[in-house]
Short mmCIF file of C-alpha atoms in Angstrom, two decimals:
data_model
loop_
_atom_site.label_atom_id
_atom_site.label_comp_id
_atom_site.label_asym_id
_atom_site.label_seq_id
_atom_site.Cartn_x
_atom_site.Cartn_y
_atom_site.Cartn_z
CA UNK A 1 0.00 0.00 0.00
CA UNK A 2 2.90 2.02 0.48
CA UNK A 3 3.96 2.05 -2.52
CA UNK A 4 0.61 4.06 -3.64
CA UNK A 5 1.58 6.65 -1.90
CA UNK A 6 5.21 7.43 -3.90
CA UNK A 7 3.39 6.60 -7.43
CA UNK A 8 0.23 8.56 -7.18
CA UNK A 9 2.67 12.16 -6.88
CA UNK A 10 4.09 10.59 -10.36
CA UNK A 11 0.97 10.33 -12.29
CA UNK A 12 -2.19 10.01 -11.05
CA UNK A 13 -1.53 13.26 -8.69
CA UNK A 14 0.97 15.18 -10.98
CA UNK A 15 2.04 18.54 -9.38
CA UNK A 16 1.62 20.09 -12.50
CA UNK A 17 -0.37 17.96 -14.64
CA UNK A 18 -2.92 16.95 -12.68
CA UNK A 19 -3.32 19.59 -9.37
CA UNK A 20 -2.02 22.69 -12.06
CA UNK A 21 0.64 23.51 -9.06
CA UNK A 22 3.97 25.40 -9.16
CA UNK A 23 3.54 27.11 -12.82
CA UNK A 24 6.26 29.51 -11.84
CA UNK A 25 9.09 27.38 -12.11
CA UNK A 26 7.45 25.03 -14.40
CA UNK A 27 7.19 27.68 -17.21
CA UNK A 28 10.02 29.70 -16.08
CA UNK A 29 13.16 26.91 -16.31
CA UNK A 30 12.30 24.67 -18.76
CA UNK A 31 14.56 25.98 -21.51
CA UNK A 32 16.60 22.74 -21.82
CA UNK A 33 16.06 19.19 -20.71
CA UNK A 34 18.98 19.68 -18.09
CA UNK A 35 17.59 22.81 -16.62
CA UNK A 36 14.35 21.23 -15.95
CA UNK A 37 15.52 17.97 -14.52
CA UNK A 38 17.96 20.10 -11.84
CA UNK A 39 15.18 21.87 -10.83
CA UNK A 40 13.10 19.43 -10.39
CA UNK A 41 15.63 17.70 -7.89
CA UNK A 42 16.30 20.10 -6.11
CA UNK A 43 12.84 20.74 -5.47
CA UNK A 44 12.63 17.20 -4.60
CA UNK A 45 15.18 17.66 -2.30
CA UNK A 46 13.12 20.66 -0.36
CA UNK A 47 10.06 18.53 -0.41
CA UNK A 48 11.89 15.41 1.23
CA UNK A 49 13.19 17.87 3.52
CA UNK A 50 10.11 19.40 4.62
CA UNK A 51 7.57 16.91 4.52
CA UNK A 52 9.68 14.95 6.82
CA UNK A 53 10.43 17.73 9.09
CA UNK A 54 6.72 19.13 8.93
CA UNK A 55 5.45 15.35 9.78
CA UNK A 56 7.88 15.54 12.81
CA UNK A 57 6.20 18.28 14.02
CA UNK A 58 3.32 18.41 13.18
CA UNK A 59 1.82 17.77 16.79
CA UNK A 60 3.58 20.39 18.96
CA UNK A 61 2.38 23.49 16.51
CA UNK A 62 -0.49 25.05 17.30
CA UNK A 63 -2.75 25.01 14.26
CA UNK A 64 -3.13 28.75 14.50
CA UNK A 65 0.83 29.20 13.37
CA UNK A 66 1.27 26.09 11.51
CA UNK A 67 1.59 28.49 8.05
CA UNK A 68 4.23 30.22 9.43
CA UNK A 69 5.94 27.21 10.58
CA UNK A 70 6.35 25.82 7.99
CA UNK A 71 7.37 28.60 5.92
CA UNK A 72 10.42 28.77 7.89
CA UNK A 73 11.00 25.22 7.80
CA UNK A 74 11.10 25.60 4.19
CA UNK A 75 12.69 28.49 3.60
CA UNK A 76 15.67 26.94 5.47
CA UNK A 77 15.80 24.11 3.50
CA UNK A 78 15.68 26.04 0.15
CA UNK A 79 18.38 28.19 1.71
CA UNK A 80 20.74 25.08 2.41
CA UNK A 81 20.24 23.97 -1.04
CA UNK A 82 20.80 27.11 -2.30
CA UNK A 83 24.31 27.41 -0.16
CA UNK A 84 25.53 23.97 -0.75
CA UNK A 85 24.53 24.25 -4.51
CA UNK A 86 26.31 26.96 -4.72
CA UNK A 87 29.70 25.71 -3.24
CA UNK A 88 29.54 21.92 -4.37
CA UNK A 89 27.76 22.56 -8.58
CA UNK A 90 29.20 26.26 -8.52
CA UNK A 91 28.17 25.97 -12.86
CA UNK A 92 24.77 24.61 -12.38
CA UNK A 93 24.02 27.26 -9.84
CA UNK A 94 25.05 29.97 -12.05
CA UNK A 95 22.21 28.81 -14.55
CA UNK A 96 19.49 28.16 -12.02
CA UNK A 97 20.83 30.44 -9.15
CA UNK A 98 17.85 32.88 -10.15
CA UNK A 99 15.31 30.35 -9.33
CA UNK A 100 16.08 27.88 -6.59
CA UNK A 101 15.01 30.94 -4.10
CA UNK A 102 11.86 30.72 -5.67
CA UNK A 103 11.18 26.90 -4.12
CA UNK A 104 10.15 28.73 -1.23
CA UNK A 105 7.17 29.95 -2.63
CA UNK A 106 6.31 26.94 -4.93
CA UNK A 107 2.96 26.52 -3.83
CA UNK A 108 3.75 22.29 -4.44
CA UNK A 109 5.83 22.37 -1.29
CA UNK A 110 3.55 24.32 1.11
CA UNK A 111 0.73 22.18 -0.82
CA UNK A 112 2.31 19.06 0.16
CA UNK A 113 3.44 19.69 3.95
CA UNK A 114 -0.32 21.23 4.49
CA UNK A 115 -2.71 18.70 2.83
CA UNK A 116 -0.48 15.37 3.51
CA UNK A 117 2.71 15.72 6.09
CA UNK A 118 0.68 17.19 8.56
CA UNK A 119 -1.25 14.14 8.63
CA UNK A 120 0.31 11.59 8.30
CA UNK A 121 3.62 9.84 9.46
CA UNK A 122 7.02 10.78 8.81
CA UNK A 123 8.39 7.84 6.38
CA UNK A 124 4.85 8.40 4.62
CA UNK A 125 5.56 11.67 4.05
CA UNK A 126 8.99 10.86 2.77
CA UNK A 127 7.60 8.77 0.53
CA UNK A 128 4.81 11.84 -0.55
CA UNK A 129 8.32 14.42 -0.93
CA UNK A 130 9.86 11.80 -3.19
CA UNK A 131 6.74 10.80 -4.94
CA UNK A 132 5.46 14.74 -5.87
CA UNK A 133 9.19 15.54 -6.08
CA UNK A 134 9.34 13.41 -9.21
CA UNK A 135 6.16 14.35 -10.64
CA UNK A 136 7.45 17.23 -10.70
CA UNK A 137 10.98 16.12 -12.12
CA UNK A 138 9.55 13.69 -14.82
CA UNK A 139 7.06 16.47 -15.99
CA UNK A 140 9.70 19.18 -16.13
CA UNK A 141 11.91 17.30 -17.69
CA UNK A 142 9.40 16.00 -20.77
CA UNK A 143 8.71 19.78 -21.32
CA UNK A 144 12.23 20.76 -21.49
CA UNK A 145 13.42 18.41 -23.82
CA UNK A 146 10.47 19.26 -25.93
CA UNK A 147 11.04 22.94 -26.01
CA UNK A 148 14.73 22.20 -26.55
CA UNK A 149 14.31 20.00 -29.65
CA UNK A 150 11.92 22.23 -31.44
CA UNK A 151 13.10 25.20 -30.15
CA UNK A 152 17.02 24.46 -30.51
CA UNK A 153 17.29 21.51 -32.09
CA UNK A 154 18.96 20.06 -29.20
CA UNK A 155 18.94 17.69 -26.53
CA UNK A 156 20.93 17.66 -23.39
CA UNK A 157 23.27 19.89 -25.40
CA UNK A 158 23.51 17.81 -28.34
CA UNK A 159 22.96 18.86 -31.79
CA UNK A 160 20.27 16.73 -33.34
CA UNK A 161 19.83 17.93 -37.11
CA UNK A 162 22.95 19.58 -38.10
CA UNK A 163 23.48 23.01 -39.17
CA UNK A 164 20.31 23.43 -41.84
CA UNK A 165 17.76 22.86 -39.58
CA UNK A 166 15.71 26.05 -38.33
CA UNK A 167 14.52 25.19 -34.71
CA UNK A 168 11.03 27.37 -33.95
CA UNK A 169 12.52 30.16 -31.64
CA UNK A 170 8.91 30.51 -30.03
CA UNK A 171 9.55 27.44 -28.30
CA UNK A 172 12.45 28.78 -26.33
CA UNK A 173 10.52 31.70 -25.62
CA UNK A 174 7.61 32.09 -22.82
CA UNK A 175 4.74 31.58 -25.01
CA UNK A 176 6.42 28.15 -26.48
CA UNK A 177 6.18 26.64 -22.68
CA UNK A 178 2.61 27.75 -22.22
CA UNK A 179 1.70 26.17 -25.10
CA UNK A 180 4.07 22.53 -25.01
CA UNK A 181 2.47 22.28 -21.28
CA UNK A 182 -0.97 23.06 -23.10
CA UNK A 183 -0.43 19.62 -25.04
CA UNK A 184 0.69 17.71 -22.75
CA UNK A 185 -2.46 18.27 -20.68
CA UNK A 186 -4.55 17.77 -23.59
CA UNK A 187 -2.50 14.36 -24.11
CA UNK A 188 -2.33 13.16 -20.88
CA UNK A 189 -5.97 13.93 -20.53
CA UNK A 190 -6.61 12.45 -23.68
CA UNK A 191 -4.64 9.13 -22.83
CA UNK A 192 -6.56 8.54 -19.04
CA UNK A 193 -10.35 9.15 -20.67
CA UNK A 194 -8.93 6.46 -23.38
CA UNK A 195 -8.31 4.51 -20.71
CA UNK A 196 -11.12 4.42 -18.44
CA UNK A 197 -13.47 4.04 -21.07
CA UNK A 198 -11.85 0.53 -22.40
CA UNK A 199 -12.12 -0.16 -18.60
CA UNK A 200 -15.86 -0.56 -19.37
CA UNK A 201 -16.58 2.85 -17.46
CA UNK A 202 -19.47 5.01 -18.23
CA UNK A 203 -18.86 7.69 -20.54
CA UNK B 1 -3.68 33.16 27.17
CA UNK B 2 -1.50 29.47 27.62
CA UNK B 3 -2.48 28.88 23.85
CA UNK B 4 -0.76 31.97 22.74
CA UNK B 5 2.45 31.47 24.42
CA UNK B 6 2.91 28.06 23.25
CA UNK B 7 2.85 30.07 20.15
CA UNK B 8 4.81 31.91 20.22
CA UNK B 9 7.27 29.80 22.10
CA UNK B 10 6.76 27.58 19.51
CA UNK B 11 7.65 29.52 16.58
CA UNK B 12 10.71 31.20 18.30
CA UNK B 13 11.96 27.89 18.87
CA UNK B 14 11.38 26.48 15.74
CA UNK B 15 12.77 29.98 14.10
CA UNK B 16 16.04 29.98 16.15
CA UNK B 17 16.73 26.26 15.50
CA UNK B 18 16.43 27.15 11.56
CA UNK B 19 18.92 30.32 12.52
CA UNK B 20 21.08 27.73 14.17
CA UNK B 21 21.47 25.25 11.20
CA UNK B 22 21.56 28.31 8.71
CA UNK B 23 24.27 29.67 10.73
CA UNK B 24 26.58 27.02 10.44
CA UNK B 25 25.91 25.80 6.85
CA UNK B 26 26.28 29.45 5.86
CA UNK B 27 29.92 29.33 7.59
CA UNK B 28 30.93 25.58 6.20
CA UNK B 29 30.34 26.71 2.67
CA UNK B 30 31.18 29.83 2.75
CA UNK B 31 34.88 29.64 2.00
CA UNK B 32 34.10 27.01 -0.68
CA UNK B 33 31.60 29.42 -2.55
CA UNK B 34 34.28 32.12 -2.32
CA UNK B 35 36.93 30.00 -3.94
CA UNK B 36 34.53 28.93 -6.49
CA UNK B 37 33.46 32.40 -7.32
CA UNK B 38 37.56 33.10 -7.70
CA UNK B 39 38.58 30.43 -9.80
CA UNK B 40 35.54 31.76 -12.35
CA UNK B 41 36.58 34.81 -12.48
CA UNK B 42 40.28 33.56 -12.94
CA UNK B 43 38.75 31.41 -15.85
CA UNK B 44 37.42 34.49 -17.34
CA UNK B 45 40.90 36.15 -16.75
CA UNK B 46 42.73 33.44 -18.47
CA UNK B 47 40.53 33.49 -21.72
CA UNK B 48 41.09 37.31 -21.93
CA UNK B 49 44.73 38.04 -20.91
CA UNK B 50 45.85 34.61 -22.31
CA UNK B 51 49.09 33.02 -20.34
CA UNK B 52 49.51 35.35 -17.33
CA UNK B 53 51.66 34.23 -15.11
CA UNK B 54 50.91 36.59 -12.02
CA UNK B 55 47.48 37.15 -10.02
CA UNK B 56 45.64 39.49 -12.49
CA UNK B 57 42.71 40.16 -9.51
CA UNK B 58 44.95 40.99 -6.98
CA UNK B 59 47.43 43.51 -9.23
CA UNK B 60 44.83 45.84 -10.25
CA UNK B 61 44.92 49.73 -11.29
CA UNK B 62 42.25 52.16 -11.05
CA UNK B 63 41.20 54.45 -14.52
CA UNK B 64 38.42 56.53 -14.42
CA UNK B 65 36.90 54.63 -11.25
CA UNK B 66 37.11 51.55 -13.42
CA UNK B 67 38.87 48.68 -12.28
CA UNK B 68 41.90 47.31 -14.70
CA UNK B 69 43.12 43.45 -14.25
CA UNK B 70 46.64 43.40 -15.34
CA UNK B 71 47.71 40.87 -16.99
CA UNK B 72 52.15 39.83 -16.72
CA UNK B 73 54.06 37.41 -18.70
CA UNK B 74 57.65 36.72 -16.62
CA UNK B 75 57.02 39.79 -14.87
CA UNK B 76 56.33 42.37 -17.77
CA UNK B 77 52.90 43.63 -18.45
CA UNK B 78 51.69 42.14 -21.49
CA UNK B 79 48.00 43.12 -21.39
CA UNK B 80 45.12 44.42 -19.66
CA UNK B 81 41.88 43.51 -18.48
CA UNK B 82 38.26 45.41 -17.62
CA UNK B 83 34.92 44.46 -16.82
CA UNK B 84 32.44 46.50 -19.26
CA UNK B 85 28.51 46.64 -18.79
CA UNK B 86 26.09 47.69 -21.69
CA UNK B 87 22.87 48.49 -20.41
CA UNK B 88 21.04 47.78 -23.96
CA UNK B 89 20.60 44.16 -23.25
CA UNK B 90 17.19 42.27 -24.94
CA UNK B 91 16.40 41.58 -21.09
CA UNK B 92 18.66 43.91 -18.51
CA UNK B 93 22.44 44.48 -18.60
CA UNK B 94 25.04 42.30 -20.05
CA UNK B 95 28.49 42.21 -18.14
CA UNK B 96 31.76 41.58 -19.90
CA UNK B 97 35.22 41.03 -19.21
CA UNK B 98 37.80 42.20 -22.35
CA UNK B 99 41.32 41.98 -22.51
CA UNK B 100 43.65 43.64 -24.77
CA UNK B 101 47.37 43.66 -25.02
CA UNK B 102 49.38 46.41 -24.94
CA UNK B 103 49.41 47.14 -28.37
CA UNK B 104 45.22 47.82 -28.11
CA UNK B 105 44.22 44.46 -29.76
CA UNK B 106 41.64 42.68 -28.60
CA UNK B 107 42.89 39.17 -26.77
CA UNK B 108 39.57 37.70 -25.87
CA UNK B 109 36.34 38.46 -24.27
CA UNK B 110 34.20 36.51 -21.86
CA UNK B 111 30.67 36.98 -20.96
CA UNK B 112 30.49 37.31 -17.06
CA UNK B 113 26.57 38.21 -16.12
CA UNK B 114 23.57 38.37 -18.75
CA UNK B 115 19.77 37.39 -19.08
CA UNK B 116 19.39 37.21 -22.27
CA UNK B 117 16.71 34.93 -23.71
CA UNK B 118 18.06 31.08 -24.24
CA UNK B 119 18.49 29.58 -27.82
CA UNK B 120 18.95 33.08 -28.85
CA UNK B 121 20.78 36.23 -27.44
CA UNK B 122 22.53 33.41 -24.84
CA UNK B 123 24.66 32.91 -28.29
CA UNK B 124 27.05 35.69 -27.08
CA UNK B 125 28.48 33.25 -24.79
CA UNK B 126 29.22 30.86 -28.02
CA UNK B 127 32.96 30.81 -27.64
CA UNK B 128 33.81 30.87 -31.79
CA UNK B 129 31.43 34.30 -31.89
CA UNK B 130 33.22 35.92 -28.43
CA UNK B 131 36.86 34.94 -30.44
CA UNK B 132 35.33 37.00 -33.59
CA UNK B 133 36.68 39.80 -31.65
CA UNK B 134 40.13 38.86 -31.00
CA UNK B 135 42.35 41.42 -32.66
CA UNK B 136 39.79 44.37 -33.17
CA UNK B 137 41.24 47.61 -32.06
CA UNK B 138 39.76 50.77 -30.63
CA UNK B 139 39.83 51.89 -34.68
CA UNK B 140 38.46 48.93 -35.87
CA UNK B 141 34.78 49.20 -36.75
CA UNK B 142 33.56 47.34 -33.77
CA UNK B 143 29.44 46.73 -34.65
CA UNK B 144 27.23 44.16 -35.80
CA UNK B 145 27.19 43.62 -40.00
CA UNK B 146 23.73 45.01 -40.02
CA UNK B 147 24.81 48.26 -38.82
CA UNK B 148 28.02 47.94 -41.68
CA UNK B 149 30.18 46.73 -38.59
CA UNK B 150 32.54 43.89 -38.64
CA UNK B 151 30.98 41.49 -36.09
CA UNK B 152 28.78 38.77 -36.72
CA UNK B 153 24.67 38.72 -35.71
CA UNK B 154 22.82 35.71 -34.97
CA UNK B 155 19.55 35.24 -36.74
CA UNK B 156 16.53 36.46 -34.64
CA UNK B 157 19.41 38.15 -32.45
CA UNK B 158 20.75 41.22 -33.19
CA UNK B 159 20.15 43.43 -30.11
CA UNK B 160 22.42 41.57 -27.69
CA UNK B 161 25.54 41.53 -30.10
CA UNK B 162 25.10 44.76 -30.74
CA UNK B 163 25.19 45.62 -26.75
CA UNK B 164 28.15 43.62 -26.24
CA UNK B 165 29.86 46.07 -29.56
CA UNK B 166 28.89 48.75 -27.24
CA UNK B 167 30.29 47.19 -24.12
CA UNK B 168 33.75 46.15 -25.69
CA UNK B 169 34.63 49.99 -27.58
CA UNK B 170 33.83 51.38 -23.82
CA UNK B 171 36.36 48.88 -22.51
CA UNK B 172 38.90 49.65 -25.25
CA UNK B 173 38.75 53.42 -24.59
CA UNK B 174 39.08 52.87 -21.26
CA UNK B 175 42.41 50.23 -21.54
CA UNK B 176 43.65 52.54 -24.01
CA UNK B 177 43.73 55.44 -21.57
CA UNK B 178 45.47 53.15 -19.38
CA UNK B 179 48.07 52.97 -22.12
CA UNK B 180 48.46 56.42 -22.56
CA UNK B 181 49.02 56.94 -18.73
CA UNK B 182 51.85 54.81 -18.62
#
């Protein structure tokens, strides 16, 4: 039963597919394939953080200051990130260094140590961080390395077409995430009504 | 009255245990973050005052209020170096780093701070476009080709090239009056 709890983050309670959480960095990062994986890790790595500390304790805060609470206890987990990113993948934080304050107010991580760490157990809600925390990863990632094929013709860095090929420039812009995260709703919508209608459900 | 002390005793105990743990991962990491910071700017050093052999950011002159790296081969000075910002970035200012020798040619450039947009102004960085520089001069017609300059555009791009023109003839006027105050 357990292991419900790690896989329904992944897919059948997507941070961003499914509860439309955490846009910010969603839209914002997802230039390249490797920008979007890194950030969703180290979001991971807050939301493992807090949930566990948030389901530790959870029964000595008074439920009148239990926002602010856990603000702090995320904001100092974002902030060790943030240092030890900085000192230990000095390059990667130069190209995300922008955002990773931001995980503070990714709604995803609040969401999570409000509607599930406070109630329930601690390895539960490690299980919840890891489980959301690659939602998130998985669906940043896909959008990414979309925008960076189309929009650069490359992945991970890589050249894929050679030198003649025109990569749409919209798709490294703004609009080109709102509109690759667009389809992949639509898809992934599209794929679970396929689904639960050959499971003999009711239209 | 009991529920709001345990309140705020609460939340003052969970704030100054964050402090706590802050504090010292702040202090572990912060010589590491230093150094790193130092070696990247000595990496930027190195690809504009090729083959120094001293400490170009701790020998430093001041022109103008500007700051010049200076750059020694077996202890003569062979070339300098200056940070240069151009404030007519796509998306905010771009920050540069240009070195020139001695003789006012251009020995490399490196891109130090800029948000331009990914897949397209980001191209400044692109190290084959930064070396289409190399051996300009303050005479040299230092622009993009669309504005009947010597330097390259990138398609779709044209505004952040053309800041970084900007940014490297303000750092050539200012080595060169370095020159002449020698």
């Amino acid at each position: 039963m357990k292991l419900s709890i790690l896989t329904e983050g992944i897919f059948k309670n997507n941070p961003v597919m499914k509860q439309v959480l955490g846009l910010c960095p969603t839209l914002a990062v997802t230039t390249s394939a490797i920008n979007g994986i890194a950030m969703g890790l180290a979001t991971t790595g807050v939301l493992m953080g807090s949930n566990v500390a948030v389901a530790l304790v959870k029964n000595i805060i008074p439920a009148k200051v239990r926002i602010p609470a856990y603000v702090v206890i995320i904001a100092t987990f974002v902030t060790l990130i943030d240092l030890s990113m900085n000192a230990y993948f000095h390059d990667l934080h130069k190209i995300l260094g922008l955002f990773i304050p931001l995980i503070v107010v990714n709604c995803i991580v609040l969401g999570r140590a409000e509607s599930f760490a406070s109630k329930n157990g601690v390895f539960d809600s490690l299980l919840d961080g890891i489980g959301s925390g690659m939602g998130f990863t998985l669906t940043l990632f896909v959008l990414g390395s979309i925008r960076e094929v189309l929009g650069n013709g490359s992945w991970f860095g890589l050249d894929l077409f050679g030198v003649h090929f025109s990569p749409a420039i919209l798709m490294i812009l703004p609009p080109g995430a709102f509109i690759v995260l667009g389809f992949m709703m639509a898809f992934n919508n599209f794929v679970e009504e396929r689904r639960r209608i050959s499971r003999g459900g009711a239209q | 009255m009991n529920n709001s002390l345990k309140m705020v005793v609460v939340l003052t105990v969970i704030s100054a245990l964050a402090a706590l743990l802050l504090a010292g991962v702040y202090g572990a990491t912060k010589q590491k973050i230093a150094d790193a910071e130092r070696q990247d700017f000595l990496k930027g050093l190195t690809t504009v005052l090729p083959g120094f052999d001293n400490e170009p950011d701790r020998e430093t002159m001041t022109v103008d209020g500007n700051t010049l790296y200076i750059g020694k081969k077996g202890g003569k000075i062979f070339g300098y170096a200056v940070e240069s910002v151009s404030a007519k970035g796509y998306s905010g200012n771009i920050k540069i780093l240009v070195g020139a020798g001695v003789d006012g040619k251009v020995l490399g450039i490196e891109v130090i701070s800029h948000a331009e947009t990914p897949g397209l102004g980001n191209k400044i960085q692109d190290k084959s476009w930064r070396d289409s520089f190399i051996g300009k001069t303050a005479e040299s017609n230092i622009t993009v080709k669309k504005d009947g300059g010597e330097i390259d555009s990138f398609s779709g791009a044209t505004i952040s090239p053309r800041a970084v023109c900007e940014a490297v003839r303000n750092a050539l006027a200012i080595i060169g009056k370095a020159g002449g105050a020698k």
